[in-house]
CSV table of C-alpha atoms and ligand atoms in Angstrom, one decimal:
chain,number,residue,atom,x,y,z
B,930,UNK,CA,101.2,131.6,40.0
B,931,UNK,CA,100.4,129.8,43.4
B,932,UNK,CA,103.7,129.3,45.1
B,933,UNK,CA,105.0,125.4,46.1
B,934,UNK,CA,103.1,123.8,49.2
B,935,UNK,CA,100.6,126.3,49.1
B,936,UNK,CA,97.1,124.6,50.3
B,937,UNK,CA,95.3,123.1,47.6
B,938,UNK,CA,92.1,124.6,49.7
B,939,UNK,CA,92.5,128.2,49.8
B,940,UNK,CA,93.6,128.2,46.3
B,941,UNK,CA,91.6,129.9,43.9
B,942,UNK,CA,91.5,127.6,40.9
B,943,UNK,CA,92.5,124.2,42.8
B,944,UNK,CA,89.6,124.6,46.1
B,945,UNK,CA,86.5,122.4,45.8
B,946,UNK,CA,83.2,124.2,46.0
B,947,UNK,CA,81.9,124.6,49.0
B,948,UNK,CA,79.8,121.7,49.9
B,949,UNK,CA,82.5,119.2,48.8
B,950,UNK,CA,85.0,121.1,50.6
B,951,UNK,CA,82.7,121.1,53.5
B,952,UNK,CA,81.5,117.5,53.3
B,953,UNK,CA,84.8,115.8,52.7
B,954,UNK,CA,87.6,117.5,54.4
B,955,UNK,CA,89.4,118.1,57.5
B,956,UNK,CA,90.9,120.8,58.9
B,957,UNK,CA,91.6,121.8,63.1
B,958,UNK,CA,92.4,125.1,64.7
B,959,UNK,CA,96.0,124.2,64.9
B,960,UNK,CA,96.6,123.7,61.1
B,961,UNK,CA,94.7,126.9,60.4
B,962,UNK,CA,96.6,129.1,63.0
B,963,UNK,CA,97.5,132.7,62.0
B,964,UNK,CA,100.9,131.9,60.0
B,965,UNK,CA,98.5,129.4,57.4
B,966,UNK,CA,96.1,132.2,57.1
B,967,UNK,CA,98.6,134.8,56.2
B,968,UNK,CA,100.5,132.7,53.9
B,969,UNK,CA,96.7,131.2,51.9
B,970,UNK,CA,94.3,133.9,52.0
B,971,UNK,CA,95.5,137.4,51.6
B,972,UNK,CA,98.7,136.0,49.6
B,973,UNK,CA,96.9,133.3,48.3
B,974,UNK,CA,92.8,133.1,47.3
B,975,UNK,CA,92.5,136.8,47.7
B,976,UNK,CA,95.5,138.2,45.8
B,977,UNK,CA,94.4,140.2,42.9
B,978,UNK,CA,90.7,139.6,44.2
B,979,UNK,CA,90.6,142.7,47.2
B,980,UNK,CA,86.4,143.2,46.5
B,981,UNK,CA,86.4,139.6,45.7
B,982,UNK,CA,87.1,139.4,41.7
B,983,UNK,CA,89.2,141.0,39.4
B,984,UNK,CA,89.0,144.3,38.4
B,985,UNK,CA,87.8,143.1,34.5
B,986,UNK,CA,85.0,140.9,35.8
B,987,UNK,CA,82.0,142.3,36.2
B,988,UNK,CA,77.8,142.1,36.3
B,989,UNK,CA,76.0,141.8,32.5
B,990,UNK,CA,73.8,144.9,32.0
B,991,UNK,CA,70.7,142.9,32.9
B,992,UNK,CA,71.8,143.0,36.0
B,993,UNK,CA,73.2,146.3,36.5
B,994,UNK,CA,70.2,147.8,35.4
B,995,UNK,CA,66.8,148.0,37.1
B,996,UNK,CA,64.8,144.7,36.8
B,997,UNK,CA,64.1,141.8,38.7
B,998,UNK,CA,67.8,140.4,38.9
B,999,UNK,CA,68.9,143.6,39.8
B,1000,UNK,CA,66.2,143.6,42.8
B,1001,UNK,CA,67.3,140.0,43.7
B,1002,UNK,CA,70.8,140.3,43.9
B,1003,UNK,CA,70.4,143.8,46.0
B,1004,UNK,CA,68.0,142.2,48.1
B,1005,UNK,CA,70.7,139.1,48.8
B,1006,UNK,CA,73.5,140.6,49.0
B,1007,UNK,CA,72.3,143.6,52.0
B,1008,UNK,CA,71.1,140.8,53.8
B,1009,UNK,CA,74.0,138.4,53.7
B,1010,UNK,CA,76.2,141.9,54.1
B,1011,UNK,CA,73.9,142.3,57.9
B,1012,UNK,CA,74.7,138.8,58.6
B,1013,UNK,CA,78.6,138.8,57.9
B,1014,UNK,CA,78.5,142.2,59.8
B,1015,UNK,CA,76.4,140.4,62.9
B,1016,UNK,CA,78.9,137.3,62.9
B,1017,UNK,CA,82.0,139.3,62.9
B,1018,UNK,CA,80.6,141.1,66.0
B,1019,UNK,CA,79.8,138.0,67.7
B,1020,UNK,CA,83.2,136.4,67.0
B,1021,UNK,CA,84.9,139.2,69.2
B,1022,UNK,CA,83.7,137.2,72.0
B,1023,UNK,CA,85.2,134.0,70.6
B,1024,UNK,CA,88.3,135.2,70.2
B,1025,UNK,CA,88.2,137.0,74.3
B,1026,UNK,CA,86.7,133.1,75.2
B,1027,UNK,CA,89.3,131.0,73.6
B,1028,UNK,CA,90.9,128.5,76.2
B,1029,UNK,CA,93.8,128.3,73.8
B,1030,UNK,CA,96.3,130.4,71.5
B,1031,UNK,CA,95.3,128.0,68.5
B,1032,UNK,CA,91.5,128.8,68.7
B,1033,UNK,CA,92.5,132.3,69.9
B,1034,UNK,CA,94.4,132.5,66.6
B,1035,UNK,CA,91.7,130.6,64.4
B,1036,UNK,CA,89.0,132.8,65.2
B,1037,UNK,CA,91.1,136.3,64.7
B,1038,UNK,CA,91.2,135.1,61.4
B,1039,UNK,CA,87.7,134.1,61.1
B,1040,UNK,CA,86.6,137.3,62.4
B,1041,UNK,CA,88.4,139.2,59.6
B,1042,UNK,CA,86.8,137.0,56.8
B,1043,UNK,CA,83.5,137.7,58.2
B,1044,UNK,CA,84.7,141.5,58.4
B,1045,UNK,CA,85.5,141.4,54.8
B,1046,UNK,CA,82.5,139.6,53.1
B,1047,UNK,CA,80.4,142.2,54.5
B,1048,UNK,CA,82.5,144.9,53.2
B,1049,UNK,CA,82.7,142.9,49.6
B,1050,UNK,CA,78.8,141.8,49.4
B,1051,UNK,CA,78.4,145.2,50.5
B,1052,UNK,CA,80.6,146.9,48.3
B,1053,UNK,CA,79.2,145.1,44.9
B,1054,UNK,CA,75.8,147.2,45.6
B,1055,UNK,CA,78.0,149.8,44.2
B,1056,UNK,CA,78.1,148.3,40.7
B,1057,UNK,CA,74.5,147.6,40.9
B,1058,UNK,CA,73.9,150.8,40.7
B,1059,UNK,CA,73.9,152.5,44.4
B,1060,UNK,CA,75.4,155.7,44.9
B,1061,UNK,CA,78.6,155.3,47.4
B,1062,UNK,CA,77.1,157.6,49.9
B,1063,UNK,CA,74.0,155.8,49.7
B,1064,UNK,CA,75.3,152.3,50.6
B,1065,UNK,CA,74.8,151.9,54.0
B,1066,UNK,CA,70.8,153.6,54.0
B,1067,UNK,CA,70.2,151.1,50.7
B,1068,UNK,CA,71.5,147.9,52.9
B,1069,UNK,CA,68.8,149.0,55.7
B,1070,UNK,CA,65.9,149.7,53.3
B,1071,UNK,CA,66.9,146.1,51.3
B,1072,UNK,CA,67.2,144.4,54.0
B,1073,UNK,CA,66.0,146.2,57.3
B,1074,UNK,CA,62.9,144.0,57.9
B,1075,UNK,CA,65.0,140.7,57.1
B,1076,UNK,CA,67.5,142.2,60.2
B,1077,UNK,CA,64.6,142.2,62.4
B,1078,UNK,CA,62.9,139.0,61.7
B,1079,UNK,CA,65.8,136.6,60.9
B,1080,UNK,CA,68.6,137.7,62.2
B,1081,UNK,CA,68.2,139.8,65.4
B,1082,UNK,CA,66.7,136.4,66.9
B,1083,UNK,CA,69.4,134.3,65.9
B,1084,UNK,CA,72.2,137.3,67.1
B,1085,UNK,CA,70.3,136.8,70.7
B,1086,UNK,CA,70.9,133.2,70.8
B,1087,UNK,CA,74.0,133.8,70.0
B,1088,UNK,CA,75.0,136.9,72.6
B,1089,UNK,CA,72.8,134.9,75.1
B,1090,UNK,CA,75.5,132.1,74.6
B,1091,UNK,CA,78.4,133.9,74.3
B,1092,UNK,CA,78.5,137.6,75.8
B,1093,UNK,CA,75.8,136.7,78.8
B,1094,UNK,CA,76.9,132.2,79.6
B,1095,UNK,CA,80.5,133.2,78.6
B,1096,UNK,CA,80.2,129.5,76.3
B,1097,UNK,CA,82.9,128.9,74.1
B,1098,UNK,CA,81.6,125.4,73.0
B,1099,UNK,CA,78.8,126.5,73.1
B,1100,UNK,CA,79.2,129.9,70.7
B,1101,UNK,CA,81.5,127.5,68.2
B,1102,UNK,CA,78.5,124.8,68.2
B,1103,UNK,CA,75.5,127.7,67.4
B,1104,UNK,CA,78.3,129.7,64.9
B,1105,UNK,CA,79.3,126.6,63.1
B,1106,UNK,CA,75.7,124.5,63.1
B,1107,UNK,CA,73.2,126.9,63.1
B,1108,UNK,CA,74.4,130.0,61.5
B,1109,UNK,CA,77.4,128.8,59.0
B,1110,UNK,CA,75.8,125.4,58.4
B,1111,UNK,CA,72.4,126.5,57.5
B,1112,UNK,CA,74.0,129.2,55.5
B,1113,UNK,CA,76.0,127.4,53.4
B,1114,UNK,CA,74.4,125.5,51.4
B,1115,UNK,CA,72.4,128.7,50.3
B,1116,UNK,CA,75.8,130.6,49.8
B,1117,UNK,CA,76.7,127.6,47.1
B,1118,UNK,CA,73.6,127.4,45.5
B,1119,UNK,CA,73.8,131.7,44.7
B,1120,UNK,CA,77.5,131.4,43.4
B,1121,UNK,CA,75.7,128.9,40.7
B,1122,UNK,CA,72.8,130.9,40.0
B,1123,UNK,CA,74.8,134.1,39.7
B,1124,UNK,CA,77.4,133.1,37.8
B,1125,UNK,CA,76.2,133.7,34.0
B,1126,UNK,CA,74.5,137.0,35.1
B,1127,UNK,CA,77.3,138.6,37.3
B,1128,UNK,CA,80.4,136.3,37.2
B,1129,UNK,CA,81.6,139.6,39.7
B,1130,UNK,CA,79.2,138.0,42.2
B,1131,UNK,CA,79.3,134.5,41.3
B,1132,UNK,CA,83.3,135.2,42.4
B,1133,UNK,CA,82.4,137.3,45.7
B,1134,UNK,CA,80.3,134.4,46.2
B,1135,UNK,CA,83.4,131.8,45.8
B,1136,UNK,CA,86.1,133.2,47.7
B,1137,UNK,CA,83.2,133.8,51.0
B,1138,UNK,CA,82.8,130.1,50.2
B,1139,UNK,CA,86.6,128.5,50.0
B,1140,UNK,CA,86.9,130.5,53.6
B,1141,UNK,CA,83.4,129.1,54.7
B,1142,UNK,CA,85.5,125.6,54.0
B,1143,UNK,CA,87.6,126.7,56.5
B,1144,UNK,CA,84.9,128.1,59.0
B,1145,UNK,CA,83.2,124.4,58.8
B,1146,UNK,CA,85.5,122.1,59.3
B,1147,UNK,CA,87.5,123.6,61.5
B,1148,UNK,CA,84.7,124.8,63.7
B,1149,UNK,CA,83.5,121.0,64.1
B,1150,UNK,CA,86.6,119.5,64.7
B,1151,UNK,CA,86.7,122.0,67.9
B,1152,UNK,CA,83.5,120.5,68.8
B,1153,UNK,CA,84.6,116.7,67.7
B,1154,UNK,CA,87.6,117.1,70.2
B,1155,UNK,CA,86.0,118.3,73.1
B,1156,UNK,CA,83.4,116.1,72.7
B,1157,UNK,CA,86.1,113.5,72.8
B,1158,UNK,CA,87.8,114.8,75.9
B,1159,UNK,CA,84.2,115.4,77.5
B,1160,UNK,CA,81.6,113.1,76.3
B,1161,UNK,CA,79.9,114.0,79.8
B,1162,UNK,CA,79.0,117.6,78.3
B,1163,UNK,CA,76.8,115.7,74.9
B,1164,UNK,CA,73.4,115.8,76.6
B,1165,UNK,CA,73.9,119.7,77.0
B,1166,UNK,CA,75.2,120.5,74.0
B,1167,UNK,CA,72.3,118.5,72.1
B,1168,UNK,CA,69.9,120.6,74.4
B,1169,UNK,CA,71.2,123.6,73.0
B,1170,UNK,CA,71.4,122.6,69.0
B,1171,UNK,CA,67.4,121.3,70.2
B,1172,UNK,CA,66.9,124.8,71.3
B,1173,UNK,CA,68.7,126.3,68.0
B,1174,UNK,CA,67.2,124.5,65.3
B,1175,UNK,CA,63.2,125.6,67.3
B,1176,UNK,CA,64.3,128.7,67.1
B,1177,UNK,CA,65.2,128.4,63.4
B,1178,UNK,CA,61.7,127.1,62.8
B,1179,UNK,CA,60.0,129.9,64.2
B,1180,UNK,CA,62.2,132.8,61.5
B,1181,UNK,CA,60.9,133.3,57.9
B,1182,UNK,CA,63.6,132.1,55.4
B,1183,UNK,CA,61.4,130.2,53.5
B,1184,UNK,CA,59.5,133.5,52.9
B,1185,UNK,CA,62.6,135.3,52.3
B,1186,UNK,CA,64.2,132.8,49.5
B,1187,UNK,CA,60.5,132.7,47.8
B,1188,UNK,CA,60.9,136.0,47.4
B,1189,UNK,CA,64.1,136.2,46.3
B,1190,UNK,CA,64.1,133.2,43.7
B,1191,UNK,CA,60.7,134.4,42.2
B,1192,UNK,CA,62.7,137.3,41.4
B,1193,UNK,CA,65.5,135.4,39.7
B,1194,UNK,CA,62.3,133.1,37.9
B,1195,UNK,CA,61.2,136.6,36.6
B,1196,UNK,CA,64.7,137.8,35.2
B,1197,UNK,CA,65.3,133.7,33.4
B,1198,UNK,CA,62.0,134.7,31.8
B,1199,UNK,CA,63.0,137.9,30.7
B,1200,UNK,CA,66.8,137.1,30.2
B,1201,UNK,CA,67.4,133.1,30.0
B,1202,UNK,CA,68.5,132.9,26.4
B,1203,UNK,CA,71.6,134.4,28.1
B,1204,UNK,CA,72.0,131.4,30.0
B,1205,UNK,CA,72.4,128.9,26.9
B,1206,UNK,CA,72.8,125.8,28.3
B,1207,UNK,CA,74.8,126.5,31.9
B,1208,UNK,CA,74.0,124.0,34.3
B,1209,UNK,CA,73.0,125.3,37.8
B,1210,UNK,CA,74.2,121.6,39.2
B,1211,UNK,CA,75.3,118.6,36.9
B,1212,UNK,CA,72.5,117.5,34.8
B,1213,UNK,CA,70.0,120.2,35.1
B,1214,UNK,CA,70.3,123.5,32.9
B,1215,UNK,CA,69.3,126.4,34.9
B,1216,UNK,CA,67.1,128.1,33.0
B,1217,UNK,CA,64.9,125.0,33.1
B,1218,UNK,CA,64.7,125.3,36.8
B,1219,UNK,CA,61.9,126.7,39.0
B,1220,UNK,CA,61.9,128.9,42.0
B,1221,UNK,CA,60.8,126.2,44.2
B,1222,UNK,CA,63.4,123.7,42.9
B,1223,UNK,CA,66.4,125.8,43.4
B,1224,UNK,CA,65.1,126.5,47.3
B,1225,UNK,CA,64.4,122.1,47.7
B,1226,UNK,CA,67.8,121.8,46.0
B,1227,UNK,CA,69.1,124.1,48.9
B,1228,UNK,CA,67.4,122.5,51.1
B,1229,UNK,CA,68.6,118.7,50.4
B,1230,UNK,CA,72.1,120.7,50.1
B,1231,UNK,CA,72.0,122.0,54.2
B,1232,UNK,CA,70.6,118.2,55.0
B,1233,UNK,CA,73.4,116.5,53.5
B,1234,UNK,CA,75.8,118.9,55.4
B,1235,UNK,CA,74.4,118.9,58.7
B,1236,UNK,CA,74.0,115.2,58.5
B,1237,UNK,CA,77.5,114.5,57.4
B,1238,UNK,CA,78.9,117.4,59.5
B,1239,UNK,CA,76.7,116.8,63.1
B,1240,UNK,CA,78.3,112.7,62.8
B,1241,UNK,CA,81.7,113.9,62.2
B,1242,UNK,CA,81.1,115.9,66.0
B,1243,UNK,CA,79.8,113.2,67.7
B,1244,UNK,CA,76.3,115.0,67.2
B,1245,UNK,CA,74.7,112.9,65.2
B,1246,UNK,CA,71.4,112.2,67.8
B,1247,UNK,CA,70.7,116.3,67.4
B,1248,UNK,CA,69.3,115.4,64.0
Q,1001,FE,FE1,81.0,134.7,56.1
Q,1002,FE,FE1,82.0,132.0,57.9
């Protein structure tokens, strides 16, 4: 039972997904201080869920056991597990950067969601079938080469930003554009495909994304009101999304998903009869789908969002 006023939001049943939640609402650093966070996420989406989903809920054996959704899943989850691990880091220095208590407080909270979906995709390995002493070697050998190639370039920009210019805007433009808003589309588009297979997952997947809501909206309306207050710092923050988005060019995540999704195409040849007719979005069953529709699907997601997201800043010319 979800107490009286509680935010319809950061309630488990009642929170859009993660692109409508991202594409229509509004949120600021002030609503979201510290006392909303208690009060709607550790009382509120996460009560009962502490790894992310009930104790009873858990992967179907075609996934526990060796195969290609087993590989996939593994291989998705110790990458997204670095990349929580590398943001949390990185938001330290947002939180030492803030000019004010309501950011100061925002991002304290950010950086303990980031904390904990890297302990919970993380954790789930465990009911994949790695050993508990072998969890943090099996996230390097997963993902090790991924770290490198993706995501040490991306942590640079970032430090570079942050740690070394001292940037807030800056930091909350590259956190909230490039990493969060490239990301989530991809985060949505796994909670779908996962969620016949391993609802456990599916649900890990759904909670990261009802605080991703969060992350989003309230990361761009930092931006929208300084921009506001200082339309004379545009031209540099556009010269900085110019130098992001090259820099996303030159990393291989198209690579990376192709491998990943002809994994899941192998296990929906091997398995889809367990799919019956879900539907990975309205309209279009999922075991009809391909590997390169799911990642074009993605892809149209992350343009919608940074469309609708980079006009809402005041952005709109970085596109
Ligand atoms: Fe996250
Ligand atoms: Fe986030």
């Amino acid at each position: 039972m979800t107490p009286p006023n509680f935010p319809a939001e950061a309630d488990w049943e009642q929170a859009p997904s993660l692109m409508d939640g991202a594409l229509n609402l509004e949120l600021s650093a002030a609503t979201c201080n510290l006392k909303y966070w208690l009060g709607s996420v550790p009382q509120g989406t996460l009560r009962g869920r502490i790894l992310g989903h009930a104790d009873d809920v858990r992967p179907m054996d075609v996934v526990r056991q060796e195969g290609p959704l087993n590989s996939a899943l593994k291989q998705e989850l110790a990458f997204r597990s670095i990349a929580e691990e590398k943001a949390t880091r990185a938001i330290g220095y947002m939180v030492a950067l803030a000019p004010d208590n309501d950011g100061m407080e925002f991002y304290s909270t950010q950086l303990i969601d980031e904390a904990r979906h890297a302990m919970v995709f993380r954790s789930h390995l465990l009911q994949l079938g790695t050993a508990e002493h072998e969890l943090f070697p099996e996230v390097d050998r997963l993902a090790g080469d991924d770290r490198e190639n993706i995501l040490v370039p991306l942590e640079n920009f970032g430090l570079r930003v942050l740690r070394d210019e001292r940037d807030y805007i800056g930091g909350v433009l590259v956190l909230t554009v490039l990493v969060e808003g490239v990301l989530a589309p991809a985060a949505e588009l796994s909670e779908r495909k996962w969620r016949v297979f391993d609802p456990a997952a599916a649900d890990i997947e759904r909670g990261a994304g009802i605080d991703e809501i969060r992350h989003l909206t309230v990361g761009s309306s930092i931006i929208r009101e300084h921009l506001l207050k200082h339309p004379e710092d545009k031209p540099r923050l556009l010269e900085l999304m110019a130098e992001g988005y090259a820099l996303w060019g030159t990393l291989p995540t198209s690579e990376q998903l192709l491998r990943r999704e002809r994994l899941f195409q192998q296990g929906i040849e091997e398995h889809g009869h367990l799919l019956g007719d879900y539907e990975a979005w309205p309209g279009r069953r999922l075991k009809d789908t391909t590997a390169e529709e799911r990642m074009a699907t993605g892809q149209e997601w992350a343009e919608r969002m940074q469309r609708t997201r980079l006009a809402y800043m005041g952005l709109e010319d970085a596109i």
